XYZ file of N, CA and C in Angstrom:
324
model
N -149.246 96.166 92.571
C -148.525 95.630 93.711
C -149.466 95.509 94.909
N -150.207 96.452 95.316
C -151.095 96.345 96.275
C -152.075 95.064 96.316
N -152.795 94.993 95.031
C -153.460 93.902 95.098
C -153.045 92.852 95.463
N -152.004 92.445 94.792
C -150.712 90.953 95.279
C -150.739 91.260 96.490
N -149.963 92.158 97.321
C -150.160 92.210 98.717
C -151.465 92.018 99.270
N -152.695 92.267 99.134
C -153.527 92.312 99.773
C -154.079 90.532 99.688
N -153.723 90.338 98.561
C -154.183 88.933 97.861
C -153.230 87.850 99.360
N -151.944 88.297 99.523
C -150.986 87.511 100.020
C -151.521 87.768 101.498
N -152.434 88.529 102.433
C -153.076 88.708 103.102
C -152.769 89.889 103.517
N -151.591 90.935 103.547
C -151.247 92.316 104.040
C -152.196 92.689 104.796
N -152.171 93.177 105.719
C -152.922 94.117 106.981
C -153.230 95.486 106.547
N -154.213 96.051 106.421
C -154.202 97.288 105.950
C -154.291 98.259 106.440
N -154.578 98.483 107.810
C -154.375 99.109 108.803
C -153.066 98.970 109.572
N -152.306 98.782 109.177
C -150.442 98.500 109.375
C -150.130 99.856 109.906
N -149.440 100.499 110.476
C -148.470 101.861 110.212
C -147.180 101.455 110.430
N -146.651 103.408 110.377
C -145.649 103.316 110.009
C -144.887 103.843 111.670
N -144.334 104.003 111.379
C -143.165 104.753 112.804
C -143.901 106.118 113.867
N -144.783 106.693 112.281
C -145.225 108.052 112.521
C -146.831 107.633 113.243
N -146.964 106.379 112.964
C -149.124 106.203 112.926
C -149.454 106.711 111.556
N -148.730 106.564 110.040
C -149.618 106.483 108.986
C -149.975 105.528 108.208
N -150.591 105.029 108.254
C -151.619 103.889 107.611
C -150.998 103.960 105.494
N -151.527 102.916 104.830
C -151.391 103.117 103.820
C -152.864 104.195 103.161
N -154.092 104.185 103.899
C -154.885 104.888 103.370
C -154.109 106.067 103.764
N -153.593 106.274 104.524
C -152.740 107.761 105.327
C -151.958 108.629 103.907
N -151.426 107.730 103.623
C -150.248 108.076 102.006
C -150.720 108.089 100.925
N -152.412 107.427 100.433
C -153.300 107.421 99.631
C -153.922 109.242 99.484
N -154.016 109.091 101.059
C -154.826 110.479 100.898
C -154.194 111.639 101.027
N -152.917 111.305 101.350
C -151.623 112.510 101.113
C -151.237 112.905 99.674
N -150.973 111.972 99.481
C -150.917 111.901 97.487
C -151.925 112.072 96.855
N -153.020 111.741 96.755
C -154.419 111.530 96.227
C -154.356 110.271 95.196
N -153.653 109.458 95.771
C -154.086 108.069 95.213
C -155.468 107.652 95.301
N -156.345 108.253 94.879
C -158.060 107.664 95.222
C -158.128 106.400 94.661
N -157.619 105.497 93.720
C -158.051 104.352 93.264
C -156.892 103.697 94.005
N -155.994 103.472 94.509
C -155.395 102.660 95.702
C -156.655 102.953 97.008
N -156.698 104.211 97.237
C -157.675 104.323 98.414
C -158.987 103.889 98.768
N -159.625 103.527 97.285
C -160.652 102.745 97.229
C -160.300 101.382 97.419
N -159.325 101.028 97.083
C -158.876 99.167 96.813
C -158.761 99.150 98.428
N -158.284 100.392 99.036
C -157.788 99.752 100.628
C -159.138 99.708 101.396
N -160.280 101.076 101.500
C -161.035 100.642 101.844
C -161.886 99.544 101.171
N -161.942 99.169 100.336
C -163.103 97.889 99.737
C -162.483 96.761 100.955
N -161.002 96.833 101.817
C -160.347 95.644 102.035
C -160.091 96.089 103.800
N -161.339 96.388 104.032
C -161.528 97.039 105.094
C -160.172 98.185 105.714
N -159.990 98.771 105.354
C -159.034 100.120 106.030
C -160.492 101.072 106.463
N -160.006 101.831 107.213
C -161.369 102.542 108.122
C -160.928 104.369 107.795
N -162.186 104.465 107.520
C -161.891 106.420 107.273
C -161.907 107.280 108.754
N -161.671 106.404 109.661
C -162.498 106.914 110.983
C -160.949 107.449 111.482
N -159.820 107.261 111.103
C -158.664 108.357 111.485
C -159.039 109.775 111.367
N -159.014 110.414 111.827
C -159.450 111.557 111.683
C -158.483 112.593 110.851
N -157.445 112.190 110.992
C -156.547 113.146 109.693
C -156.469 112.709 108.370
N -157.523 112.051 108.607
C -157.024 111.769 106.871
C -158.055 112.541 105.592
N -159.166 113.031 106.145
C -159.391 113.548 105.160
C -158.940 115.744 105.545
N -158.594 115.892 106.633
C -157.875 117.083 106.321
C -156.829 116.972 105.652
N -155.893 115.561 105.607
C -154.732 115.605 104.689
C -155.289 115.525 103.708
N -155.722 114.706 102.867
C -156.693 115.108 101.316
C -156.731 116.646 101.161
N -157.724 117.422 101.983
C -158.020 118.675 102.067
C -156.798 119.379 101.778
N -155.806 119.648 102.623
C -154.862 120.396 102.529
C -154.126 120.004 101.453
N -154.165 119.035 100.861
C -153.032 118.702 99.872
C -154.150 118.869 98.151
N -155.733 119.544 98.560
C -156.354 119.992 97.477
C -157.011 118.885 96.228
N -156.511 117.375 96.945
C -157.096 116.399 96.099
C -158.773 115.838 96.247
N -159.604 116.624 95.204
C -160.664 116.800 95.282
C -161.286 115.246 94.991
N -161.101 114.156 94.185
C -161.349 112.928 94.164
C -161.202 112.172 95.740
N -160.067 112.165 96.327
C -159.896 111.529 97.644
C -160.723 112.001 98.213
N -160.956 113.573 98.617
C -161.970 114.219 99.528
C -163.764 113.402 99.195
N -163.802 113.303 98.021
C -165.435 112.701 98.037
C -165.378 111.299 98.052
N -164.091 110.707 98.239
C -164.282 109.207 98.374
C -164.283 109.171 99.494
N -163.815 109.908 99.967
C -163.569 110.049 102.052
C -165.175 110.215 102.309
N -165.777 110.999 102.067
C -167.129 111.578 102.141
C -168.065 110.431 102.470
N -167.573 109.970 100.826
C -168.801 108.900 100.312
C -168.176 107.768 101.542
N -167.163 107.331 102.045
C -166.740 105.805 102.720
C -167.115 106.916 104.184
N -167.873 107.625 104.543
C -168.483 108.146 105.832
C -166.919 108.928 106.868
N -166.322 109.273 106.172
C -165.477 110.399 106.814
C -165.961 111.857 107.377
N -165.560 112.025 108.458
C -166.461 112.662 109.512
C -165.950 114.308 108.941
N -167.108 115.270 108.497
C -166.991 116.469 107.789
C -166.644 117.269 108.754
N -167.033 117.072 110.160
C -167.217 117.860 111.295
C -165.903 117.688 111.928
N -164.878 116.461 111.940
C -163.989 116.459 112.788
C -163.211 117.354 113.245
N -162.891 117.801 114.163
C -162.149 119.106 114.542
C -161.028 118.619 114.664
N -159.862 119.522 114.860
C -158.135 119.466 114.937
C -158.296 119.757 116.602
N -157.194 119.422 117.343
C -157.124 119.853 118.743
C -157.242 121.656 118.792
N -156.950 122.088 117.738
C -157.566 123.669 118.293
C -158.793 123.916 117.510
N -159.789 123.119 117.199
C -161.193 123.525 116.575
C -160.886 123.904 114.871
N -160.118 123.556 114.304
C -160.297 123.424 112.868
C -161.149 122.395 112.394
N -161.927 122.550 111.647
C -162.689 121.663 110.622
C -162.453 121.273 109.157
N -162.051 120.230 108.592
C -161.795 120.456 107.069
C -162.309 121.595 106.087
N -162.809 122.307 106.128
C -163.452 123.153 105.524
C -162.486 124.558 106.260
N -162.174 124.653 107.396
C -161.030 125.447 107.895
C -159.737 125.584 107.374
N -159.201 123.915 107.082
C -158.019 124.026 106.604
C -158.374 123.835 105.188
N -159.283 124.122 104.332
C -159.637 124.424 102.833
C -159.205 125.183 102.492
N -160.060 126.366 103.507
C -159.631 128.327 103.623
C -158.280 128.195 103.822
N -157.558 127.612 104.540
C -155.967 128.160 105.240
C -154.923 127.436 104.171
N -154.970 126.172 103.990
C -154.066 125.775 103.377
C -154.342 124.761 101.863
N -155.836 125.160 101.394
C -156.144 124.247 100.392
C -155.310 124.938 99.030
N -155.382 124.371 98.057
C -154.491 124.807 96.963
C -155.882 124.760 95.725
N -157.045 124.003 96.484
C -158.189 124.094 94.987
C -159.633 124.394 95.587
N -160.009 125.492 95.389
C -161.236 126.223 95.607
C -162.519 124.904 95.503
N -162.425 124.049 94.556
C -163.126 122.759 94.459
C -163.548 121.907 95.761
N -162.071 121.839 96.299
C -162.410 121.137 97.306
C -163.497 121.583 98.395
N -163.140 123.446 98.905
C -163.904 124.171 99.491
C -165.512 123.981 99.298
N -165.899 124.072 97.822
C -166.725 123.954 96.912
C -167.692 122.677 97.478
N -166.724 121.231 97.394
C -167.476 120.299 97.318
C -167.790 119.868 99.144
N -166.806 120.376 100.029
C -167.443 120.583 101.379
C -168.900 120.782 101.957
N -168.710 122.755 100.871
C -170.118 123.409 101.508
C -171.220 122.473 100.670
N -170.817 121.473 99.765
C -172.441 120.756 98.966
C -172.393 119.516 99.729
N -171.358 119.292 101.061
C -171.647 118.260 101.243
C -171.999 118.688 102.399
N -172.222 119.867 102.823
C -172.914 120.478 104.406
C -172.018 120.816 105.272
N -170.571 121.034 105.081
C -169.751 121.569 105.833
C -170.349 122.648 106.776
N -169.819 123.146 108.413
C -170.695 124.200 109.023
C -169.709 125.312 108.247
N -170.117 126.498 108.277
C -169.203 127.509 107.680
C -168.933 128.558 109.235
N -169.575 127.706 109.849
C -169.414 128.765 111.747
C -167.740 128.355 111.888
């Protein structure tokens, strides 16, 4: 379905009521192969919640596609959390933690 939409011209940076994007619900779910189709079709990783939502929701594929499409490792939450913060607090797969610190997460 996505493709047809995207084919028919769909906006991919669209939201919703809340400000979530379709990469937003990609990386909530861990749809990584929708999330790749959206960024190949320009959607931007530069929201900054989207790869703590990956994180917290423990989907280790989304997290290194976020990585790899230049999603910011460092981004902080308004009280100084870092993805690698909410790994420790609310991740559900040690992996993800895992693939942070190999991708240079600070551990300060």
């Amino acid at each position: 379905i996505l493709k047809l939409l995207l084919k028919q011209g769909a906006e991919v940076m669209n939201s919703d009521g809340e400000s979530h994007t379709a990469l937003h619900y990609a990386a909530s779910f861990g749809h990584a192969e929708i999330a790749k189709l959206l960024l190949e079709n320009s959607a931007s990783t530069s929201e900054k919640s989207l790869l703590r939502t990956a994180v917290i929701n423990g989907h280790v594929k989304m997290v290194m596609l976020l990585l790899d499409r230049g999603a910011d490792i460092s981004a902080t939450t308004d009280d100084g959390q870092t993805p690698l913060h909410r790994a420790a607090v609310y991740g559900g797969d040690v992996k993800v933690a895992e693939l942070l610190l190999d991708r240079g997460a600070d551990i300060s």
